[in-house]
Coordinates of C-alpha atoms in Angstrom, one line a residue:
M1 CA 36.6 -44.0 12.2
E2 CA 35.3 -45.1 8.8
E3 CA 33.6 -42.9 6.3
R4 CA 32.0 -43.3 2.9
W5 CA 29.8 -41.2 0.5
I6 CA 26.3 -42.2 -0.7
T7 CA 24.3 -40.5 -3.5
S8 CA 20.9 -38.9 -2.8
V9 CA 18.4 -37.5 -5.3
G10 CA 15.9 -34.7 -4.8
I11 CA 13.0 -34.0 -7.2
D12 CA 10.6 -31.1 -6.7
L13 CA 7.5 -30.9 -9.0
G14 CA 6.2 -27.4 -8.4
T15 CA 3.4 -25.3 -9.7
S16 CA 5.6 -23.5 -12.1
T17 CA 8.9 -25.5 -12.4
T18 CA 10.4 -28.9 -11.9
K19 CA 13.9 -29.1 -10.4
W20 CA 16.3 -32.0 -9.7
I21 CA 19.5 -32.3 -7.8
L22 CA 22.1 -35.0 -6.9
S23 CA 23.7 -34.7 -3.5
G24 CA 26.6 -36.6 -1.9
L25 CA 26.0 -37.5 1.7
K26 CA 29.1 -38.3 3.9
V27 CA 28.5 -41.2 6.2
V28 CA 30.8 -41.6 9.2
R29 CA 30.9 -44.7 11.3
S30 CA 32.7 -44.5 14.6
S31 CA 33.0 -46.5 17.8
G32 CA 34.4 -45.7 21.2
D33 CA 36.0 -47.9 23.8
G34 CA 33.6 -50.8 24.3
A35 CA 30.8 -48.9 22.6
L36 CA 28.6 -50.0 19.8
P37 CA 29.3 -48.5 16.4
R38 CA 27.5 -45.2 15.5
V39 CA 26.7 -43.9 12.1
A40 CA 25.8 -40.3 11.1
I41 CA 25.6 -38.1 8.1
T42 CA 28.3 -35.4 8.7
D43 CA 28.4 -33.5 5.4
R44 CA 26.1 -32.8 2.4
V45 CA 27.4 -31.7 -1.0
I46 CA 25.4 -30.8 -4.1
R47 CA 27.0 -32.6 -7.0
Y48 CA 24.5 -31.8 -9.8
A49 CA 21.7 -29.4 -10.2
S50 CA 19.3 -29.5 -13.2
E51 CA 17.9 -26.5 -15.0
L52 CA 14.5 -25.2 -14.0
Y53 CA 12.0 -26.8 -16.3
P54 CA 8.4 -25.7 -16.7
T55 CA 6.2 -28.4 -15.0
P56 CA 4.5 -30.1 -18.0
L57 CA 0.7 -30.3 -17.7
K58 CA -2.1 -31.7 -19.8
H59 CA -5.4 -29.9 -20.0
G60 CA -4.5 -27.9 -16.9
S61 CA -5.7 -30.5 -14.5
E62 CA -3.3 -33.3 -15.1
I63 CA 0.4 -33.6 -14.9
D64 CA 2.0 -35.0 -18.1
A65 CA 3.6 -38.1 -16.6
E66 CA 5.3 -39.3 -19.7
A67 CA 6.9 -36.0 -20.4
L68 CA 8.2 -35.8 -16.8
I69 CA 9.6 -39.4 -16.9
R70 CA 11.4 -38.6 -20.2
L71 CA 12.8 -35.4 -18.6
M72 CA 14.1 -37.3 -15.6
A73 CA 15.7 -39.9 -17.8
A74 CA 17.5 -37.2 -19.7
E75 CA 18.7 -35.6 -16.5
Y76 CA 20.1 -38.8 -15.2
G77 CA 22.1 -39.0 -18.5
R78 CA 23.4 -35.5 -18.1
A79 CA 24.4 -36.2 -14.5
G80 CA 26.3 -39.3 -15.6
I81 CA 24.4 -41.7 -13.3
T82 CA 21.8 -44.4 -13.5
P83 CA 18.9 -44.9 -11.2
E84 CA 20.6 -47.9 -9.7
G85 CA 23.3 -45.6 -8.4
I86 CA 20.9 -43.7 -6.2
H87 CA 20.9 -44.7 -2.5
S88 CA 18.5 -42.3 -1.0
G89 CA 16.4 -39.2 -1.6
A90 CA 12.8 -38.0 -2.1
V91 CA 10.3 -36.8 -4.6
I92 CA 7.9 -34.1 -3.5
I93 CA 5.0 -32.5 -5.4
T94 CA 4.4 -29.0 -4.2
G95 CA 2.0 -26.0 -4.5
E96 CA -1.0 -26.3 -6.8
T97 CA 0.6 -29.3 -8.6
A98 CA -0.1 -31.5 -5.6
A99 CA -3.8 -31.1 -6.3
K100 CA -3.7 -32.3 -9.9
T101 CA -5.8 -35.4 -10.6
N102 CA -2.9 -37.8 -11.1
A103 CA -0.4 -36.5 -8.5
G104 CA -0.5 -39.5 -6.3
E105 CA -0.1 -41.9 -9.2
L106 CA 2.8 -39.9 -10.6
I107 CA 4.9 -39.7 -7.4
G108 CA 4.7 -43.5 -7.1
R109 CA 5.9 -43.9 -10.7
L110 CA 8.7 -41.5 -10.2
A111 CA 9.8 -43.1 -6.9
R112 CA 9.8 -46.6 -8.4
G113 CA 11.8 -45.4 -11.4
A114 CA 14.3 -43.2 -9.6
G115 CA 16.5 -45.8 -7.9
T116 CA 16.5 -48.5 -5.3
F117 CA 15.5 -46.1 -2.6
V118 CA 13.5 -42.9 -3.1
A119 CA 10.6 -41.7 -1.0
A120 CA 7.6 -39.9 -2.4
A121 CA 5.9 -37.2 -0.4
A122 CA 3.7 -34.1 -0.7
G123 CA 2.3 -31.5 1.7
A124 CA 2.3 -27.8 2.3
D125 CA 3.9 -27.9 5.8
L126 CA 6.5 -30.4 4.6
E127 CA 7.4 -28.0 1.7
A128 CA 7.8 -25.1 4.2
L129 CA 10.1 -27.2 6.4
L130 CA 12.3 -28.4 3.5
A131 CA 12.5 -25.0 1.9
G132 CA 13.6 -23.4 5.2
R133 CA 16.3 -26.0 5.5
G134 CA 17.4 -25.8 1.9
S135 CA 17.4 -22.0 1.8
G136 CA 19.8 -21.8 4.7
A137 CA 17.4 -20.1 7.1
A138 CA 17.3 -23.1 9.5
D139 CA 21.1 -23.2 9.7
Y140 CA 21.3 -19.5 10.0
S141 CA 18.9 -19.5 13.0
R142 CA 21.0 -22.3 14.6
R143 CA 24.2 -20.3 14.2
T144 CA 22.7 -17.1 15.5
G145 CA 20.0 -18.2 17.9
K146 CA 17.5 -15.9 16.1
M147 CA 13.9 -16.5 15.2
V148 CA 14.0 -16.6 11.4
V149 CA 10.9 -17.1 9.2
N150 CA 11.6 -18.4 5.7
V151 CA 8.8 -17.8 3.2
D152 CA 9.1 -19.9 0.0
I153 CA 7.0 -18.3 -2.7
G154 CA 6.6 -20.2 -5.9
G155 CA 3.8 -20.3 -8.5
G156 CA 0.9 -21.4 -6.3
T157 CA 1.7 -21.0 -2.6
A158 CA 3.8 -19.1 0.0
N159 CA 5.1 -21.6 2.5
A160 CA 6.3 -20.0 5.7
A161 CA 8.4 -21.9 8.3
W162 CA 9.6 -20.3 11.6
F163 CA 12.9 -21.5 13.0
R164 CA 14.6 -20.8 16.3
S165 CA 18.1 -22.2 16.9
G166 CA 17.6 -24.5 13.9
E167 CA 14.4 -26.0 15.1
L168 CA 11.0 -25.6 13.4
T169 CA 8.6 -23.8 15.7
A170 CA 5.6 -23.0 13.4
S171 CA 4.5 -23.2 9.8
A172 CA 1.7 -21.7 7.7
T173 CA 0.9 -21.7 4.0
L174 CA -1.1 -19.2 1.9
H175 CA -2.5 -19.0 -1.6
I176 CA 0.1 -16.4 -2.7
G177 CA 2.3 -17.1 -5.7
G178 CA 3.5 -15.9 -9.1
R179 CA 1.2 -18.1 -11.2
L180 CA -2.0 -17.5 -9.4
I181 CA -2.7 -15.1 -12.3
R182 CA -1.5 -16.0 -15.8
L183 CA -1.3 -13.2 -18.3
G184 CA -1.0 -12.4 -22.0
A185 CA 1.4 -9.6 -22.9
D186 CA -1.6 -7.3 -23.4
G187 CA -3.0 -7.9 -19.9
E188 CA -5.5 -10.6 -20.9
V189 CA -6.2 -12.9 -18.0
L190 CA -5.6 -16.5 -19.1
Y191 CA -6.1 -18.0 -15.7
A192 CA -6.9 -16.8 -12.1
A193 CA -6.9 -19.0 -9.1
E194 CA -10.2 -19.3 -7.4
P195 CA -9.0 -18.5 -3.8
L196 CA -7.4 -15.3 -5.0
R197 CA -10.6 -14.3 -6.9
R198 CA -12.7 -14.9 -3.7
W199 CA -10.3 -12.9 -1.6
L200 CA -10.5 -9.9 -4.0
E201 CA -14.4 -9.9 -4.2
P202 CA -16.3 -7.7 -4.5
E203 CA -13.4 -5.4 -5.6
G204 CA -13.3 -6.0 -9.3
A205 CA -12.7 -9.8 -9.1
G206 CA -14.8 -10.1 -12.3
A207 CA -11.8 -8.8 -14.3
L208 CA -9.8 -11.8 -13.0
R209 CA -11.9 -14.3 -14.9
A210 CA -10.4 -15.9 -18.0
G211 CA -10.8 -13.6 -20.9
G212 CA -10.9 -10.5 -18.7
R213 CA -8.3 -7.8 -19.0
L214 CA -6.2 -5.9 -16.4
D215 CA -4.1 -2.8 -16.9
F216 CA -0.7 -2.3 -15.2
P217 CA -2.0 -0.2 -12.3
A218 CA -4.7 -2.8 -11.5
L219 CA -2.1 -5.6 -11.5
R220 CA 0.2 -3.6 -9.4
E221 CA -2.5 -3.0 -6.8
I222 CA -3.3 -6.7 -6.6
C223 CA 0.3 -7.6 -6.1
R224 CA 0.8 -4.8 -3.6
R225 CA -2.1 -6.2 -1.5
M226 CA -0.8 -9.7 -1.7
A227 CA 2.7 -8.6 -0.6
A228 CA 1.5 -6.3 2.1
G229 CA -0.9 -8.9 3.5
L230 CA 1.8 -11.6 3.5
V231 CA 4.3 -9.4 5.3
A232 CA 1.8 -8.2 7.8
Y233 CA 0.7 -11.8 8.5
I234 CA 4.2 -13.4 9.0
G235 CA 5.7 -10.3 10.6
G236 CA 3.7 -10.8 13.8
P237 CA 2.5 -8.0 16.2
H238 CA 5.4 -5.8 15.0
G239 CA 4.6 -6.2 11.4
Q240 CA 2.4 -3.9 9.3
P241 CA -1.3 -3.6 10.1
A242 CA -3.5 -6.6 8.9
V243 CA -4.5 -6.2 5.3
G244 CA -8.1 -7.0 4.3
G245 CA -8.8 -10.6 5.3
I246 CA -5.5 -12.1 4.3
E247 CA -6.4 -15.1 6.5
A248 CA -8.9 -16.1 3.7
L249 CA -5.8 -17.2 1.7
L250 CA -4.5 -19.6 4.3
V251 CA -4.1 -23.2 3.1
S252 CA -2.7 -24.5 6.4
R253 CA -2.7 -22.5 9.5
P254 CA -1.4 -22.6 13.1
E255 CA -3.5 -23.7 16.0
P256 CA -6.6 -21.5 16.2
H257 CA -6.3 -18.4 18.4
K258 CA -2.5 -19.0 18.8
E259 CA -0.2 -16.2 17.9
L260 CA 2.7 -16.9 15.5
P261 CA 6.2 -16.2 16.7
V262 CA 7.5 -12.8 16.0
P263 CA 10.5 -13.1 13.6
E264 CA 13.7 -11.3 13.9
E265 CA 14.4 -11.7 10.2
I266 CA 12.3 -12.7 7.2
W267 CA 13.8 -14.6 4.3
I268 CA 12.1 -15.0 0.9
S269 CA 13.0 -18.1 -1.2
G270 CA 11.5 -19.7 -4.2
G271 CA 11.1 -18.3 -7.7
V272 CA 9.6 -15.1 -6.4
G273 CA 12.5 -14.7 -4.0
A274 CA 15.0 -15.0 -6.9
L275 CA 13.1 -12.3 -8.8
M276 CA 13.4 -9.8 -5.9
R277 CA 17.0 -9.2 -7.1
A278 CA 15.8 -8.3 -10.6
D279 CA 14.8 -4.8 -11.8
P280 CA 11.1 -4.2 -11.2
P281 CA 8.8 -4.3 -14.2
A282 CA 7.5 -1.0 -15.5
S283 CA 4.8 -2.2 -17.9
L284 CA 2.4 -5.0 -18.7
Q285 CA 4.9 -6.5 -21.2
E286 CA 7.7 -6.6 -18.6
T287 CA 5.3 -8.0 -16.0
A288 CA 4.1 -10.8 -18.3
R289 CA 7.5 -11.9 -19.6
Y290 CA 7.0 -15.3 -17.9
G291 CA 3.3 -15.3 -18.6
D292 CA 2.4 -14.5 -15.0
I293 CA 2.6 -11.9 -12.2
G294 CA 5.8 -13.3 -10.6
P295 CA 8.0 -10.3 -11.4
L296 CA 5.5 -7.8 -10.2
L297 CA 4.8 -9.7 -7.0
A298 CA 8.6 -9.8 -6.3
A299 CA 8.8 -6.0 -6.9
M300 CA 6.0 -5.3 -4.4
L301 CA 7.8 -7.5 -1.8
R302 CA 10.9 -5.4 -2.3
E303 CA 8.8 -2.3 -1.6
E304 CA 7.3 -3.8 1.5
A305 CA 10.7 -4.7 2.7
L306 CA 11.7 -1.0 2.8
A307 CA 8.8 -0.3 5.2
C308 CA 8.9 -3.5 7.2
P309 CA 10.3 -3.1 10.8
V310 CA 11.6 -6.7 10.5
P311 CA 14.6 -7.1 8.2
L312 CA 13.4 -8.8 5.0
R313 CA 15.6 -10.1 2.2
P314 CA 16.0 -12.8 -0.4
A315 CA 17.3 -16.1 1.1
E316 CA 20.8 -17.5 0.6
Q317 CA 19.3 -20.1 -1.7
Q318 CA 16.2 -19.1 -3.6
E319 CA 14.8 -21.0 -6.6
R320 CA 16.3 -24.3 -5.5
A321 CA 15.6 -24.1 -1.8
T322 CA 12.9 -26.8 -1.6
V323 CA 14.7 -29.3 -3.9
I324 CA 18.0 -28.8 -1.9
G325 CA 16.0 -29.6 1.3
V326 CA 14.5 -32.6 -0.4
G327 CA 17.8 -34.0 -1.7
T328 CA 20.0 -33.3 1.3
Q329 CA 17.8 -33.3 4.4
T330 CA 15.5 -36.4 4.2
T331 CA 17.8 -39.2 5.1
E332 CA 18.6 -40.8 8.4
L333 CA 20.6 -43.9 9.1
S334 CA 20.1 -47.1 11.2
G335 CA 23.3 -48.9 11.9
A336 CA 24.5 -49.6 15.5
T337 CA 23.0 -53.1 15.3
M338 CA 20.2 -54.5 13.1
Y339 CA 18.5 -57.7 12.1
L340 CA 17.3 -58.2 8.5
D341 CA 15.8 -61.3 6.9
A342 CA 16.6 -61.7 3.2
G343 CA 14.2 -60.2 0.8
A344 CA 12.4 -58.0 3.4
L345 CA 13.7 -54.7 2.1
P346 CA 13.0 -52.2 0.6
L347 CA 9.8 -51.0 2.4
R348 CA 7.9 -47.9 1.5
G349 CA 5.4 -45.8 3.3
V350 CA 5.1 -47.8 6.5
P351 CA 3.3 -45.8 9.2
A352 CA 4.8 -45.7 12.7
V353 CA 3.0 -46.8 15.9
V354 CA 4.9 -45.9 19.1
C355 CA 4.9 -48.1 22.2
G356 CA 6.5 -46.8 25.3
L357 CA 8.0 -49.7 27.2
P358 CA 7.2 -49.7 31.0
E359 CA 10.0 -49.8 33.5
E360 CA 11.1 -53.4 34.3
H361 CA 9.3 -55.0 37.2
A362 CA 11.2 -57.2 39.7
S363 CA 8.6 -59.9 39.2
E364 CA 8.9 -61.7 35.8
A365 CA 5.1 -62.3 35.7
E366 CA 4.2 -58.7 36.4
D367 CA 6.9 -57.4 34.0
A368 CA 5.5 -59.6 31.3
A369 CA 1.9 -58.4 32.1
G370 CA 3.1 -54.8 31.8
L371 CA 4.8 -55.4 28.5
R372 CA 1.7 -57.2 27.2
Q373 CA -0.6 -54.4 28.1
S374 CA 1.5 -51.7 26.5
L375 CA 2.2 -53.7 23.3
Q376 CA -1.4 -54.8 22.8
A377 CA -2.6 -51.2 23.2
A378 CA -0.1 -50.1 20.6
V379 CA -0.8 -52.7 18.0
K380 CA -4.5 -52.4 18.5
R381 CA -4.2 -48.6 17.8
G382 CA -2.0 -49.4 14.7
A383 CA -4.6 -51.9 13.3
S384 CA -7.4 -49.3 13.9
L385 CA -5.5 -46.5 12.3
Y386 CA -4.0 -48.2 9.3
G387 CA -5.6 -51.6 8.9
A388 CA -8.3 -50.4 6.5
V389 CA -5.6 -50.1 3.8
P390 CA -4.0 -53.4 2.8
A391 CA -0.3 -53.2 3.4
D392 CA 2.5 -55.5 4.4
P393 CA 3.6 -54.6 7.0
P394 CA 0.5 -52.6 8.0
F395 CA 2.6 -50.5 10.4
A396 CA 6.0 -50.2 12.1
L397 CA 6.2 -50.9 15.8
V398 CA 8.4 -48.3 17.4
L399 CA 9.8 -49.3 20.9
R400 CA 10.7 -46.4 23.2
G401 CA 12.8 -47.2 26.3
D402 CA 16.2 -48.2 27.5
C403 CA 18.2 -51.3 26.6
C404 CA 16.8 -54.5 28.2
S405 CA 18.4 -57.2 30.2
Y406 CA 18.6 -60.5 28.3
R407 CA 15.8 -62.0 30.4
R408 CA 13.6 -59.0 29.7
L409 CA 14.5 -59.1 26.0
Q410 CA 13.2 -62.6 25.8
R411 CA 9.9 -61.6 27.5
L412 CA 9.7 -58.5 25.1
A413 CA 10.1 -60.7 22.0
A414 CA 7.4 -63.1 23.2
E415 CA 4.9 -60.3 23.8
V416 CA 5.7 -58.5 20.6
T417 CA 5.2 -61.7 18.6
G418 CA 1.9 -62.5 20.3
A419 CA 0.5 -59.0 20.0
Y420 CA 1.5 -58.5 16.4
A421 CA 0.1 -61.9 15.4
S422 CA -3.3 -60.9 16.8
A423 CA -3.4 -57.4 15.2
A424 CA -1.9 -58.3 11.8
P425 CA -2.5 -62.0 11.1
D426 CA -2.0 -61.7 7.4
A427 CA 1.3 -59.8 7.5
S428 CA 4.5 -61.5 6.2
V429 CA 6.9 -58.8 7.5
L430 CA 7.3 -57.5 11.0
L431 CA 9.1 -54.1 11.2
V432 CA 10.4 -53.1 14.6
V433 CA 12.3 -49.9 15.3
C434 CA 14.2 -49.5 18.6
E435 CA 15.3 -46.3 20.1
S436 CA 18.0 -48.2 22.0
D437 CA 20.8 -50.3 20.6
M438 CA 19.2 -53.7 20.9
A439 CA 17.9 -54.4 17.4
K440 CA 20.2 -57.4 16.6
A441 CA 19.5 -59.2 19.8
L442 CA 15.8 -58.5 19.8
G443 CA 15.6 -59.4 16.1
Q444 CA 17.1 -62.8 16.7
Q445 CA 14.7 -63.5 19.5
L446 CA 11.8 -62.4 17.3
A447 CA 12.9 -64.4 14.3
R448 CA 13.2 -67.6 16.4
R449 CA 9.6 -67.1 17.7
S450 CA 8.2 -66.1 14.3
K451 CA 9.9 -68.8 12.2
D452 CA 6.9 -71.1 12.1
A453 CA 4.6 -68.3 11.2
G454 CA 6.7 -67.4 8.1
L455 CA 7.3 -63.8 9.2
R456 CA 10.3 -62.0 7.8
M457 CA 11.9 -59.7 10.3
V458 CA 13.3 -56.2 10.0
C459 CA 14.6 -54.8 13.3
L460 CA 16.5 -51.5 13.3
D461 CA 17.8 -49.1 16.0
Q462 CA 19.3 -45.6 16.5
L463 CA 16.0 -44.1 15.2
R464 CA 13.3 -42.2 16.9
P465 CA 10.2 -41.8 14.6
E466 CA 7.1 -40.2 16.0
E467 CA 3.6 -41.6 16.0
G468 CA 2.1 -41.1 12.6
D469 CA 5.4 -40.7 10.8
Y470 CA 5.8 -42.7 7.6
L471 CA 9.0 -44.7 7.0
D472 CA 10.7 -45.6 3.8
I473 CA 13.6 -48.1 4.4
G474 CA 16.1 -48.8 1.6
L475 CA 18.3 -51.6 0.7
P476 CA 21.3 -52.1 3.0
L477 CA 24.4 -50.1 2.2
G478 CA 26.9 -52.7 3.4
E479 CA 26.5 -55.0 6.3
E480 CA 25.6 -52.5 9.0
L481 CA 24.0 -49.5 7.3
V482 CA 20.4 -48.9 6.2
P483 CA 19.1 -45.6 4.9
V484 CA 15.7 -44.4 6.2
V485 CA 13.5 -41.5 5.2
R486 CA 11.1 -40.4 7.9
R487 CA 8.1 -38.4 6.6
T488 CA 6.0 -36.2 8.8
L489 CA 3.2 -33.7 8.1
I490 CA 3.7 -30.9 10.7
F491 CA 0.8 -29.6 12.7
Q492 CA 0.7 -26.8 15.2
L493 CA 0.4 -27.2 19.0
E494 CA -0.1 -24.7 21.8
G495 CA 2.9 -22.4 22.2
G496 CA 3.8 -22.6 18.6
G497 CA 5.4 -26.1 18.7
T498 CA 4.8 -28.9 16.3
D499 CA 3.8 -32.5 16.4
P500 CA 2.7 -35.1 14.0
A501 CA -0.9 -36.1 13.7
P502 CA -1.5 -39.8 13.7
G503 CA -2.8 -41.2 10.5
K504 CA -1.9 -38.3 8.3
E505 CA 0.7 -38.8 5.6
G506 CA 3.2 -36.2 4.8
G507 CA 6.9 -35.9 4.8
R508 CA 9.9 -34.8 6.7
E509 CA 13.4 -35.8 7.2

């Protein structure tokens, strides 16, 4: 058994704060008698955690990109590492920051400058998933078998993720957060988020407009309603009674008319979760010590916890839950066998198209016809979904099915080459991902058939991306190891399950 450590970075640009961590990922490569080598990440250790910095903004609607890039450069220096020493990781923009005008441009710049392999992603459901993993809730549910909901409450949103036995079963996000109202020490309203103002109308929402003024009892009542509504919503049928139209604050929601799972425990992470351990504010001045309502919202959640029939407590990890999830939970490895042409990697943001391989037919002609039908349908779907945006490669072809005989492998390579050439005639890279351990043999067959067309080949295995996932594939870490980030935006299905939606970019491990 061989083992090595690689370095992963996690960057979380939130509504209120920006956080950054370096993690060590232990990679173990093993092989059994006559078996192909296997690689897996068996341990994750946080090696460096930055301070919590205020997310720099310009004019309120734009992230200060230059300030953030300088901040990241300084943090690399403090951690004693250069971007070239990073092997894996992710950048995620969360909460209200994801809606800023230059968010998409910024994550691209940060990703390009953060090392040889960093993925960039954003999305409320992704944030809920990563925070639940980083907070410890997912692992706790795996160890106990309990249904645990982790609610990560930051400046702009509350991201809830339900876990049973370590697996995500549902997620939802609401406009509830500490910086939805920004305050002066005298109660002057400097900013109030529009969704919150709409929710409170007609009950004095006019006072929430910039320049308005709120006294301590009024702020306390607003925070009490937010906390009570949140707890009632996530607590399920055994939670408290529904509070005045809290569904109006939903950003992302479960499948319509489907009940959320009833949790056995509720964990609160994020900046508000950390404040739950502090003494509650007793005045406007104490409430506004960070320029917002975060301390008072945390205090109201503590009060709701006393009356909630479901145990409710701060998470094991609070303020850094999301960035821990980003930095330690986003990497997978391909490595039993692979085929790579020089210069084809790294690749970023390649959407996955899944092709289920039909069972092998005894007749070679009928087997080839079955493969052709399945592959042509898959690449046609890929071209339709993703062909409008110029990219090279336009999509990754994911092959589901068992290892092939050598004769079938030849037929498969011929049909893949033909189908891909018709669907992506301008591509210079063909990316194939195999569920089974056949990437090297298949890649060699594909390369031989594609040589005249000038296609560079990347063929990986031991991975199982879903339709609509986005793949970021890094530079090789040695001869037989490639890091992969698989990003998925989670949507709800019947029964509280989850599945990716084709064509929607998001992020997941």
